[in-house]
XYZ file of C-alpha atoms in Angstrom:
739
model
C 18.298 59.074 -9.967
C 18.835 62.562 -11.290
C 21.025 63.844 -14.100
C 24.102 65.519 -12.616
C 24.501 67.807 -15.607
C 21.033 69.194 -14.914
C 21.909 69.455 -11.229
C 25.024 71.451 -12.061
C 23.007 73.764 -14.271
C 20.008 74.316 -11.996
C 21.381 74.125 -8.469
C 25.105 74.858 -8.568
C 26.533 78.371 -8.709
C 29.582 78.654 -10.942
C 32.452 81.101 -10.339
C 35.331 80.052 -12.593
C 36.499 76.650 -11.343
C 34.771 77.151 -7.981
C 31.349 75.624 -7.381
C 28.802 76.449 -4.682
C 25.762 74.307 -3.836
C 23.248 73.485 -1.104
C 22.388 69.824 -0.520
C 19.450 68.503 1.471
C 20.748 65.805 3.832
C 18.580 62.971 5.104
C 19.536 61.470 8.450
C 20.891 64.488 10.361
C 19.578 64.451 13.929
C 22.359 65.496 16.311
C 25.539 67.521 16.732
C 27.699 64.449 16.149
C 26.067 64.044 12.712
C 26.976 67.635 11.864
C 30.532 67.080 13.063
C 30.904 63.849 11.066
C 29.555 65.323 7.822
C 31.629 68.507 8.004
C 34.866 66.679 8.863
C 34.355 64.014 6.197
C 33.577 66.569 3.490
C 36.530 68.781 4.413
C 38.854 65.801 3.984
C 37.824 65.513 0.342
C 40.426 67.063 -2.010
C 39.297 70.371 -3.488
C 36.602 71.144 -0.879
C 36.970 74.722 0.407
C 34.177 74.703 2.984
C 31.401 72.462 4.284
C 28.845 73.922 6.687
C 25.751 72.097 7.912
C 22.560 73.977 8.753
C 21.223 71.553 11.352
C 17.887 73.350 11.652
C 17.167 72.988 7.941
C 19.154 69.740 7.417
C 21.133 71.381 4.637
C 24.806 71.190 3.697
C 26.448 74.221 2.059
C 29.448 73.145 -0.004
C 32.139 75.092 -1.870
C 34.623 73.132 -3.953
C 37.089 73.224 -6.870
C 35.421 71.480 -9.801
C 38.772 70.640 -11.394
C 39.728 68.526 -8.360
C 36.452 66.950 -7.268
C 33.007 66.518 -8.829
C 29.570 66.841 -7.232
C 28.921 63.144 -7.875
C 31.984 62.226 -5.765
C 30.816 64.466 -2.919
C 27.334 62.934 -2.930
C 28.883 59.460 -3.063
C 31.048 60.306 -0.060
C 27.963 61.375 1.884
C 26.383 58.042 1.075
C 29.481 56.192 2.309
C 29.210 57.809 5.753
C 25.512 56.970 5.980
C 23.716 60.094 4.734
C 21.660 60.671 1.596
C 22.411 64.000 -0.092
C 20.253 65.484 -2.833
C 20.376 68.941 -4.443
C 18.405 71.389 -2.351
C 15.407 72.871 -4.133
C 12.760 74.837 -2.189
C 10.090 73.359 -4.488
C 10.929 69.766 -3.504
C 12.576 70.215 -0.092
C 9.267 70.367 1.753
C 8.216 67.096 0.115
C 11.500 65.447 1.048
C 11.126 66.624 4.653
C 7.572 65.259 4.802
C 8.752 61.929 3.379
C 11.486 61.712 6.016
C 9.016 62.617 8.796
C 6.540 60.050 7.482
C 9.195 57.327 7.646
C 10.045 58.345 11.212
C 6.361 58.313 12.171
C 5.912 54.781 10.771
C 8.816 53.565 12.915
C 7.430 55.506 15.876
C 3.928 54.038 15.534
C 5.292 50.512 15.177
C 7.422 50.940 18.320
C 4.399 52.393 20.154
C 2.194 49.439 19.146
C 4.710 46.821 20.318
C 5.467 48.826 23.453
C 1.809 48.750 24.545
C 1.624 44.988 24.038
C 4.957 44.354 25.707
C 3.931 46.445 28.690
C 0.915 44.166 29.149
C 3.248 41.161 29.079
C 5.632 42.900 31.480
C 2.756 43.604 33.879
C 1.795 39.941 33.763
C 5.381 38.832 34.434
C 5.909 41.350 37.209
C 2.669 40.342 38.947
C 3.387 36.612 39.230
C 3.302 35.039 35.762
C 7.103 34.691 35.890
C 6.606 31.804 38.314
C 3.831 29.973 36.518
C 3.535 27.564 33.612
C 3.092 30.415 31.099
C 6.399 32.167 31.894
C 8.155 30.716 28.843
C 5.206 31.620 26.592
C 5.198 35.252 27.790
C 8.973 35.534 27.383
C 8.917 34.231 23.806
C 6.002 36.531 22.996
C 8.073 39.430 24.330
C 11.020 38.243 22.216
C 8.783 38.097 19.116
C 7.567 41.652 19.657
C 10.912 43.205 20.626
C 12.931 41.735 17.739
C 11.137 43.458 14.815
C 10.907 46.629 16.900
C 14.669 46.655 17.375
C 15.376 45.860 13.723
C 12.780 48.186 12.133
C 12.136 51.041 14.557
C 15.713 51.000 15.847
C 17.243 50.794 12.360
C 18.205 54.549 12.196
C 20.328 54.148 15.340
C 22.207 51.128 13.970
C 22.658 52.761 10.571
C 24.113 55.911 12.125
C 26.365 53.951 14.490
C 27.691 51.706 11.693
C 28.250 54.662 9.363
C 30.336 56.387 12.021
C 32.382 53.280 12.902
C 33.024 52.558 9.220
C 34.582 56.018 8.978
C 36.410 55.801 12.311
C 34.033 58.315 13.928
C 31.986 57.941 17.099
C 28.444 59.290 16.652
C 25.684 59.681 19.248
C 23.867 56.776 17.609
C 26.584 54.446 18.907
C 25.769 54.596 22.654
C 22.044 54.350 21.885
C 22.595 51.337 19.624
C 24.876 49.758 22.235
C 22.356 50.317 25.026
C 19.523 48.757 23.010
C 21.678 45.874 21.764
C 23.110 44.954 25.169
C 19.673 45.084 26.833
C 18.124 43.017 24.024
C 21.007 40.503 23.960
C 20.834 39.907 27.700
C 17.056 39.446 27.534
C 17.419 37.011 24.614
C 20.086 35.087 26.554
C 17.803 34.967 29.596
C 14.903 33.665 27.480
C 17.021 30.922 25.874
C 18.354 29.778 29.240
C 15.068 29.875 31.163
C 16.025 32.815 33.360
C 13.124 34.860 34.722
C 14.400 38.473 34.479
C 14.060 39.931 30.958
C 14.044 43.539 29.654
C 12.403 43.351 26.253
C 9.915 45.965 27.437
C 12.825 48.298 28.182
C 14.088 47.852 24.602
C 10.753 48.884 23.044
C 10.140 51.646 25.582
C 13.576 53.163 24.934
C 13.132 52.948 21.164
C 9.695 54.565 21.314
C 10.701 57.388 23.673
C 13.934 58.252 21.799
C 12.059 58.325 18.479
C 9.459 60.649 20.031
C 12.280 62.892 21.243
C 13.800 63.065 17.779
C 10.470 63.792 16.169
C 9.750 66.599 18.647
C 13.251 68.044 18.172
C 12.774 68.122 14.406
C 9.340 69.707 14.717
C 10.531 72.416 17.120
C 13.631 73.127 15.019
C 11.407 73.557 11.976
C 9.137 75.962 13.861
C 12.060 77.911 15.300
C 13.379 78.819 11.830
C 9.968 79.380 10.254
C 10.949 82.945 9.256
C 13.253 81.573 6.546
C 10.511 79.333 5.232
C 8.180 82.326 4.996
C 10.782 84.103 2.868
C 10.798 81.128 0.500
C 7.019 81.226 0.282
C 7.267 84.729 -1.195
C 8.881 83.316 -4.350
C 6.209 82.198 -6.858
C 6.815 78.765 -8.369
C 5.373 79.517 -11.816
C 4.915 82.517 -14.094
C 3.057 83.371 -17.305
C 5.546 83.765 -20.168
C 4.797 85.090 -23.663
C 6.325 82.654 -26.156
C 5.558 82.690 -29.865
C 2.708 85.080 -29.168
C 1.023 82.704 -26.713
C 0.705 82.766 -22.919
C 2.373 79.769 -21.296
C 2.533 78.971 -17.573
C 6.000 77.601 -16.829
C 8.284 77.038 -13.845
C 10.278 80.139 -12.909
C 13.448 78.056 -13.269
C 12.689 77.576 -16.965
C 12.475 81.327 -17.684
C 15.469 82.857 -19.442
C 16.918 86.367 -19.484
C 15.156 88.705 -21.887
C 11.881 86.768 -21.960
C 8.615 88.640 -21.419
C 6.530 87.769 -18.355
C 2.904 88.782 -17.862
C 1.906 89.806 -14.320
C -1.839 89.916 -13.801
C -3.585 92.133 -11.218
C -3.277 90.843 -7.660
C -0.506 88.365 -8.544
C 2.961 88.075 -7.056
C 5.769 89.117 -9.368
C 7.813 86.020 -10.156
C 11.011 87.514 -11.602
C 13.208 90.581 -11.299
C 12.508 92.611 -14.413
C 11.954 95.859 -16.262
C 8.420 97.053 -16.993
C 8.000 97.234 -20.788
C 4.189 97.544 -20.912
C 1.427 98.689 -18.564
C 1.364 100.468 -15.242
C 0.327 99.513 -11.730
C 1.081 99.953 -8.046
C 3.346 97.354 -6.432
C 3.547 96.430 -2.744
C 7.298 96.248 -2.022
C 7.025 96.027 1.776
C 8.802 92.648 1.823
C 11.947 94.387 0.506
C 11.771 98.022 1.594
C 9.441 97.927 4.590
C 7.488 100.748 2.953
C 3.796 100.027 3.528
C 2.531 102.298 0.739
C 2.426 100.721 -2.761
C 4.915 102.132 -5.271
C 3.697 103.257 -8.705
C 5.350 101.367 -11.563
C 5.326 102.261 -15.235
C 7.352 101.601 -18.388
C 11.086 101.746 -17.610
C 10.767 100.979 -13.878
C 12.263 97.894 -12.257
C 10.354 95.381 -10.132
C 11.540 92.586 -7.844
C 10.483 88.964 -7.458
C 8.204 88.313 -4.487
C 6.572 91.753 -4.519
C 2.804 91.993 -4.986
C 1.200 93.583 -8.042
C -1.825 95.841 -7.514
C -4.800 96.380 -9.805
C -2.934 96.990 -13.060
C -1.381 94.669 -15.643
C 2.395 94.634 -16.137
C 4.525 93.128 -18.869
C 8.103 92.559 -17.747
C 11.364 91.891 -19.488
C 13.298 89.450 -17.298
C 16.564 90.944 -16.029
C 17.675 88.201 -13.597
C 17.231 84.440 -13.424
C 15.134 83.046 -10.569
C 18.203 81.899 -8.599
C 19.845 85.337 -8.974
C 16.834 87.505 -8.075
C 16.966 89.960 -5.180
C 14.723 87.669 -3.116
C 16.872 84.611 -3.928
C 19.981 86.491 -2.793
C 18.257 87.442 0.470
C 17.255 83.828 1.106
C 20.777 82.653 0.269
C 22.290 85.160 2.710
C 19.972 83.988 5.487
C 20.705 80.313 4.807
C 24.450 80.914 4.777
C 24.170 82.808 8.063
C 22.194 79.940 9.591
C 24.832 77.381 8.591
C 27.782 79.553 9.669
C 29.544 79.251 12.993
C 30.204 81.878 15.641
C 33.572 81.841 17.473
C 31.841 80.776 20.693
C 30.848 77.540 18.934
C 34.484 76.423 19.097
C 33.732 75.390 22.696
C 31.126 72.840 21.689
C 32.941 71.807 18.488
C 36.028 70.905 20.504
C 33.998 68.812 22.977
C 31.529 66.933 20.735
C 34.141 64.632 19.077
C 35.203 63.343 22.515
C 31.745 63.202 24.037
C 30.821 59.725 22.767
C 34.153 58.264 23.852
C 33.675 59.737 27.341
C 30.134 58.331 27.388
C 31.406 54.828 26.584
C 34.105 55.117 29.265
C 31.585 56.275 31.889
C 29.267 53.425 30.952
C 32.101 50.904 31.324
C 33.108 52.371 34.687
C 29.468 52.240 35.855
C 29.132 48.576 34.888
C 32.356 47.784 36.760
C 31.201 49.658 39.884
C 27.946 47.670 40.070
C 29.288 44.376 38.690
C 28.443 42.550 41.912
C 24.793 42.798 40.824
C 24.766 41.984 37.086
C 21.215 43.154 36.377
C 21.699 46.441 38.254
C 25.053 46.996 36.517
C 23.434 46.375 33.123
C 20.592 48.837 33.749
C 22.889 51.517 35.218
C 25.372 51.227 32.326
C 22.528 51.394 29.799
C 21.155 54.497 31.537
C 24.557 56.185 31.197
C 24.679 55.303 27.493
C 21.222 56.767 26.907
C 21.275 59.836 29.148
C 24.583 61.434 28.151
C 24.018 63.493 25.024
C 25.999 66.276 23.285
C 22.948 67.225 21.208
C 21.974 70.146 23.436
C 25.569 71.391 23.466
C 25.850 70.995 19.688
C 22.596 72.862 19.060
C 23.277 75.679 21.543
C 24.915 77.955 18.969
C 23.451 76.946 15.560
C 19.838 77.053 16.775
C 20.299 80.526 18.264
C 21.972 81.816 15.095
C 19.312 80.217 12.876
C 16.468 81.861 14.801
C 18.264 85.219 15.012
C 19.065 85.224 11.274
C 15.456 84.449 10.395
C 14.139 87.134 12.748
C 16.617 89.647 11.365
C 15.548 88.903 7.787
C 11.902 89.330 8.783
C 12.722 92.832 10.062
C 14.949 93.824 7.136
C 18.290 93.012 8.815
C 20.316 90.607 6.669
C 23.166 89.045 8.641
C 25.705 87.310 6.412
C 27.248 84.982 9.015
C 26.983 83.959 12.635
C 30.361 85.412 13.614
C 28.993 88.905 12.939
C 26.295 88.510 15.598
C 28.920 87.757 18.211
C 31.279 90.521 17.052
C 28.555 93.193 16.880
C 27.690 92.608 20.522
C 31.272 93.575 21.414
C 31.560 96.742 19.281
C 33.076 99.698 21.144
C 33.223 102.288 18.342
C 30.710 103.113 15.592
C 31.867 105.000 12.494
C 29.225 106.605 10.272
C 29.438 107.839 6.715
C 27.515 111.107 6.266
C 25.822 111.342 2.878
C 23.169 108.671 2.398
C 23.757 107.196 5.841
C 23.104 109.786 8.547
C 21.506 112.039 5.948
C 18.760 111.068 3.517
C 21.166 111.042 0.599
C 18.484 112.687 -1.542
C 20.496 115.803 -2.193
C 18.940 118.717 -4.008
C 20.522 121.643 -5.799
C 19.720 124.698 -3.715
C 21.538 127.334 -5.735
C 24.208 127.740 -8.411
C 26.942 130.354 -7.966
C 28.556 131.380 -11.262
C 31.277 133.789 -12.356
C 30.380 137.182 -13.765
C 28.888 137.067 -17.246
C 27.490 133.533 -16.886
C 24.267 132.043 -15.546
C 23.100 128.665 -14.294
C 21.513 127.717 -17.618
C 24.934 128.050 -19.245
C 26.810 125.649 -16.948
C 24.204 123.194 -15.640
C 23.501 121.405 -18.978
C 27.229 120.713 -19.183
C 27.319 119.521 -15.557
C 24.278 117.273 -16.047
C 25.633 115.778 -19.292
C 28.756 114.649 -17.404
C 27.158 113.653 -14.078
C 24.535 111.397 -15.680
C 27.325 108.795 -15.970
C 27.972 108.826 -12.217
C 26.103 106.976 -9.450
C 26.894 109.517 -6.720
C 24.083 111.311 -4.875
C 25.503 114.679 -5.951
C 25.365 113.577 -9.581
C 21.753 112.434 -9.241
C 20.780 115.794 -7.718
C 22.371 117.725 -10.592
C 20.647 115.542 -13.199
C 17.268 115.907 -11.430
C 17.695 119.692 -11.343
C 18.358 119.733 -15.098
C 15.402 117.415 -15.802
C 13.031 119.576 -13.754
C 13.986 122.569 -15.867
C 13.997 120.538 -19.096
C 17.534 121.599 -19.930
C 18.877 120.093 -23.199
C 21.781 118.081 -21.757
C 21.148 114.590 -23.136
C 22.174 115.581 -26.655
C 25.616 116.709 -25.449
C 28.280 114.143 -26.364
C 30.668 113.292 -23.539
C 34.068 111.608 -24.007
C 36.702 110.222 -21.646
C 34.490 110.226 -18.546
C 36.386 109.239 -15.401
C 35.257 109.217 -11.752
C 37.614 109.330 -8.770
C 35.893 108.143 -5.570
C 35.745 110.835 -2.904
C 37.078 113.552 -5.231
C 35.134 114.184 -8.436
C 34.802 113.479 -12.152
C 36.497 114.581 -15.351
C 35.338 114.432 -18.955
C 35.817 115.980 -22.365
C 33.049 117.769 -24.293
C 34.056 118.859 -27.756
C 37.580 120.219 -27.347
C 37.109 121.365 -23.747
C 37.856 119.555 -20.512
C 35.217 119.516 -17.768
C 36.164 119.021 -14.109
C 33.525 118.690 -11.356
C 34.260 117.897 -7.713
C 35.800 119.186 -4.512
C 37.945 122.300 -4.362
C 40.970 120.099 -3.712
C 40.157 118.022 -6.792
C 40.096 121.117 -8.999
C 43.411 122.296 -7.555
C 44.885 118.847 -8.226
C 43.677 119.211 -11.825
C 45.629 122.498 -12.064
C 42.539 124.728 -11.860
C 42.958 128.144 -10.212
C 40.000 128.777 -7.880
C 38.322 132.178 -8.159
C 37.963 134.217 -4.989
C 34.533 135.570 -5.945
C 33.160 131.993 -5.848
C 34.958 131.072 -2.632
C 33.816 134.000 -0.455
C 30.226 132.816 0.280
C 31.238 129.209 0.965
C 32.203 129.483 4.646
C 28.699 130.609 5.596
C 27.034 127.974 3.380
C 29.179 125.118 4.690
C 28.504 126.106 8.305
C 24.835 125.540 7.435
C 25.635 121.944 6.330
C 25.525 122.804 2.637
C 27.706 120.788 0.267
C 29.515 122.862 -2.364
C 30.636 121.256 -5.620
C 33.046 123.160 -7.865
C 33.038 123.117 -11.655
C 35.623 124.111 -14.247
C 35.287 124.271 -18.034
C 38.327 124.507 -20.297
C 40.572 125.031 -17.274
C 38.547 127.941 -15.853
C 36.703 127.871 -12.512
C 33.160 128.837 -13.593
C 30.667 127.702 -10.939
C 29.913 126.350 -7.491
C 26.839 124.139 -7.180
C 25.333 124.360 -3.671
C 23.474 121.267 -2.511
C 21.426 120.592 0.606
C 20.646 117.304 2.320
C 18.451 116.548 5.308
C 19.275 114.496 8.381
C 17.501 111.150 8.596
C 14.625 111.371 11.065
C 15.949 108.452 13.122
C 19.635 109.511 13.086
C 19.500 111.536 16.321
C 17.653 108.767 18.187
C 20.286 106.206 17.135
C 23.188 108.443 18.147
C 21.575 109.118 21.542
C 20.991 105.390 22.097
C 24.615 104.537 21.317
C 25.831 107.430 23.464
C 23.765 106.145 26.425
C 25.317 102.700 25.917
C 28.781 104.238 26.270
C 29.800 103.530 22.657
C 32.178 105.950 20.954
C 31.095 107.433 17.602
C 32.863 109.140 14.715
C 31.410 110.899 11.690
C 33.745 110.049 8.805
C 33.201 111.856 5.511
C 34.917 113.039 2.376
C 32.928 116.280 2.561
C 34.326 119.615 3.718
C 34.980 119.888 7.477
C 32.542 122.807 8.079
C 29.744 120.804 6.415
C 30.489 117.658 8.415
C 30.803 119.610 11.683
C 27.436 121.252 11.028
C 25.840 117.793 10.713
C 27.646 116.566 13.842
C 26.296 119.575 15.746
C 22.735 118.598 14.770
C 23.464 115.156 16.263
C 24.432 116.571 19.633
C 28.143 116.674 18.907
C 30.202 113.644 17.901
C 33.814 113.287 16.776
C 34.417 114.428 13.171
C 36.989 113.307 10.609
C 36.392 115.123 7.316
C 37.856 115.530 3.820
C 39.071 111.926 3.694
C 39.586 109.742 0.628
C 38.361 106.103 0.592
C 41.820 104.799 1.518
C 41.905 107.288 4.393
C 38.642 105.844 5.773
C 40.226 102.430 5.690
C 43.314 103.755 7.487
C 41.266 105.499 10.205
C 39.514 102.223 11.031
C 42.815 100.350 11.045
C 44.277 102.845 13.514
C 41.281 102.459 15.830
C 41.625 98.675 15.688
C 45.317 98.943 16.564
C 44.246 100.920 19.637
C 42.128 97.950 20.740
C 38.756 99.200 19.503
C 36.156 96.858 18.013
C 34.825 98.942 15.114
C 31.506 98.909 13.233
C 31.277 100.939 10.019
C 27.896 102.098 8.679
C 27.886 103.317 5.070
C 26.274 103.033 1.662
C 28.513 104.259 -1.154
C 31.297 102.920 -3.401
C 33.825 104.920 -1.395
C 32.688 103.098 1.763
C 33.520 99.610 0.445
C 37.167 99.445 1.680
C 36.108 100.702 5.125
C 33.205 98.238 5.307
C 35.620 95.389 4.615
C 38.238 96.671 7.071
C 35.786 97.153 9.966
C 35.109 94.340 12.435
C 31.464 94.690 11.379
C 30.433 96.405 8.134
C 26.822 97.603 7.978
C 25.427 98.765 4.623
C 22.107 100.400 3.890
C 20.154 98.464 1.286
C 19.766 101.599 -0.809
C 23.538 101.638 -1.283
C 25.441 100.426 -4.289
C 25.986 96.743 -5.065
C 29.658 97.123 -4.128
C 28.921 98.371 -0.594
C 26.224 95.737 -0.053
C 28.580 92.955 -1.157
C 31.329 94.357 1.107
C 29.175 94.538 4.238
C 28.524 91.927 6.924
C 25.018 93.249 7.663
C 22.640 94.770 5.108
C 19.729 96.961 6.251
C 17.090 96.394 3.574
C 14.658 99.041 4.802
C 17.113 101.977 4.910
C 16.177 102.802 8.496
C 18.971 103.722 10.873
C 16.911 102.356 13.743
C 17.748 98.936 12.278
C 21.330 99.495 13.478
C 19.975 99.671 17.026
C 17.817 96.597 16.445
C 20.758 94.689 14.968
C 22.848 95.550 18.040
C 20.064 94.402 20.391
C 19.620 91.208 18.330
C 23.343 90.415 18.509
C 23.473 90.871 22.282
C 20.367 88.786 22.844
C 21.709 86.041 20.562
C 25.056 85.888 22.364
C 23.293 85.799 25.739
C 21.030 82.979 24.522
C 24.017 80.987 23.217
C 25.714 81.279 26.601
C 22.513 80.248 28.362
C 22.147 77.228 26.084
C 25.730 76.117 26.599
C 25.170 76.517 30.341
C 21.955 74.476 30.183
C 23.668 71.626 28.338
C 26.575 71.533 30.796
C 24.272 71.645 33.818
C 22.129 68.822 32.380
C 25.103 66.509 31.905
C 26.781 67.473 35.202
C 23.574 66.563 37.106
C 22.300 63.572 35.141
C 25.520 61.617 34.486
C 26.357 61.135 38.212
C 22.721 60.179 38.898
C 22.842 57.555 36.146
C 26.221 56.224 37.297
C 24.884 55.918 40.863
C 21.966 53.797 39.544
C 19.367 56.384 40.499
C 18.097 56.655 36.911
C 16.404 53.827 35.026
C 16.965 53.422 31.245
C 13.382 54.547 30.588
C 13.844 57.659 32.716
C 17.090 58.307 30.830
C 15.286 58.040 27.491
C 12.633 60.473 28.702
C 15.212 62.930 30.021
C 17.629 62.935 27.061
C 15.410 64.809 24.547
C 14.251 67.252 27.239
C 17.702 68.890 27.314
C 17.597 69.408 23.544
C 14.038 70.726 23.681
C 15.044 73.205 26.403
C 17.839 74.535 24.175
C 15.532 74.774 21.150
C 12.813 76.457 23.207
C 15.253 78.964 24.683
C 16.580 79.788 21.198
C 13.018 80.172 19.910
C 12.417 82.903 22.504
C 14.604 85.181 20.366
C 11.641 85.401 17.947
C 9.792 87.505 20.534
C 12.631 90.027 20.885
C 11.049 92.923 18.973
C 7.627 92.238 20.496
C 8.940 93.003 23.968
């Protein structure tokens, strides 16, 4: 056993009284298992959510630690027949291999007895059932079938009993019933000297169903391989400097502030700050940028990136479970275990599926009761052939594959519902700065009042703006750095930023106000006409003009230029061809925004809006029946990203906008918006195809089984095929961007 205190520390995320953990579940093999686990967990007091990732056999739990403990949740899993252990990428692969090995042992044993029983069956069917050795052959068949049923068939009986004990009908129940009834009749026939026995059917069914489950597990694992490749990027160990010595330790044992040595050619194990050395780092796994990025003292690096030929000494800035890579993996896993609205169809049917199966089997036996042996075989075929597995996997498998593919291409989808919603979007709203434009603004010129020059006002502007995260602020600071202006020794007090408007501060005894013209007016600043006259021409050329006042006097206008992203026009044209409405929503001046819209071929413009206005614009569109997607990157976009049906944030944006969004584009390429839209539509189409496949399978095969046209062995062969078809169809999503 493991120490739960250590589990809480290493594997459970803590947010006040709320806990969040992933558990690896042994024994999940069908949709009914997922349904049983989720319903049982949600009935526990204090559990907020329980979502099973069937592809990865993982359970994502959120609960109130003051009402229920992790030990009670794990104990509850055990009571319903499933073993739950804390999920750890380092040990999960071993646990999966152990589970597969156990299944293979049962499979091989069933295969061995099946071959021998088939020889006996051939002998009985070719005349030995009328000779002096008939009893010997029957008892030999009994001796081979009994351990096969008890050992190889044990998972079916365990799952069936676990469901019955909790008043739930699982898909193991009809399988266990079919095997038991066939075995019991054959045992009865052997004891009473009857000639017709079906021990060979028992072993054949067990062997074929186990093969089906093994193949399903293998194909599911392959279908979501993209997530596993993400996990492989995270190094397991790192070289830490402790007490002046190099020690190789697990990344989980490394604490904040410790120093980690990264040797040439090694993967960087932790998010950190370079404190010694310099090198080039391949960050393509995060940014998509193929060229290595130069790193030196003061630069940040991310876990999973690849160091070049230099040596780096890092100061750890984030624990292994909170690194950028870990957050990406967590987002993908949560998306894979989430449910899309369309899944409500299958979720509402699965709980009743087993009951319907049992009823159909009973009706079939009654219909053919005049011929007991035929009735038994037909009823068993119905029990075996009807399966909600394909229906249950139709949605989660498609979402799992799509989420993994998206992550591989720098598109992080936070939940499955987003994929369905994005495919129905009718209106795209774009922020301007940093979204449709590069966001790398540069100071083009500085207009000042008579008697002043740029070197007088820009050190003051830079000293204030260095405390802001806005692109305008960064441009002003860069301009001052390039000219080596002495702004860092200026003491700034009472700094305050108002999103979408500007900043205020106090230097010495003078107030400093920097922002839009409206912001200065609101701060009781009288704007000077000599500074306003050139602005109409500049703004019509898509120049952004920032006003500055010192000690209540309007002293300067800082003119900044930004460039349109190279893929912005292509995206707008693609959306226009698809008949999707678009709006450019910005807090910038209308002439500037209209100039950008003109470069994009002309789209609707809403300018000079505050963050709450962006939120209100989206709300109004939604009230008009529009399904709205918002694409942005800044702090002032966060309310709009939350309000929109789908919020899409560029990975270069602030933490607030990334946390607020439903989709994060890690590679800062607008073309990823197009790819995300294509991915969502393909995923929804695949889900519908899979649901259709599962319905068609059952509509065709159940009547055939009830009419005694399907033998139990044929039923066992057919049952996993429906699941494999669904998995295979979902796996085709992986080829989407190769087409």
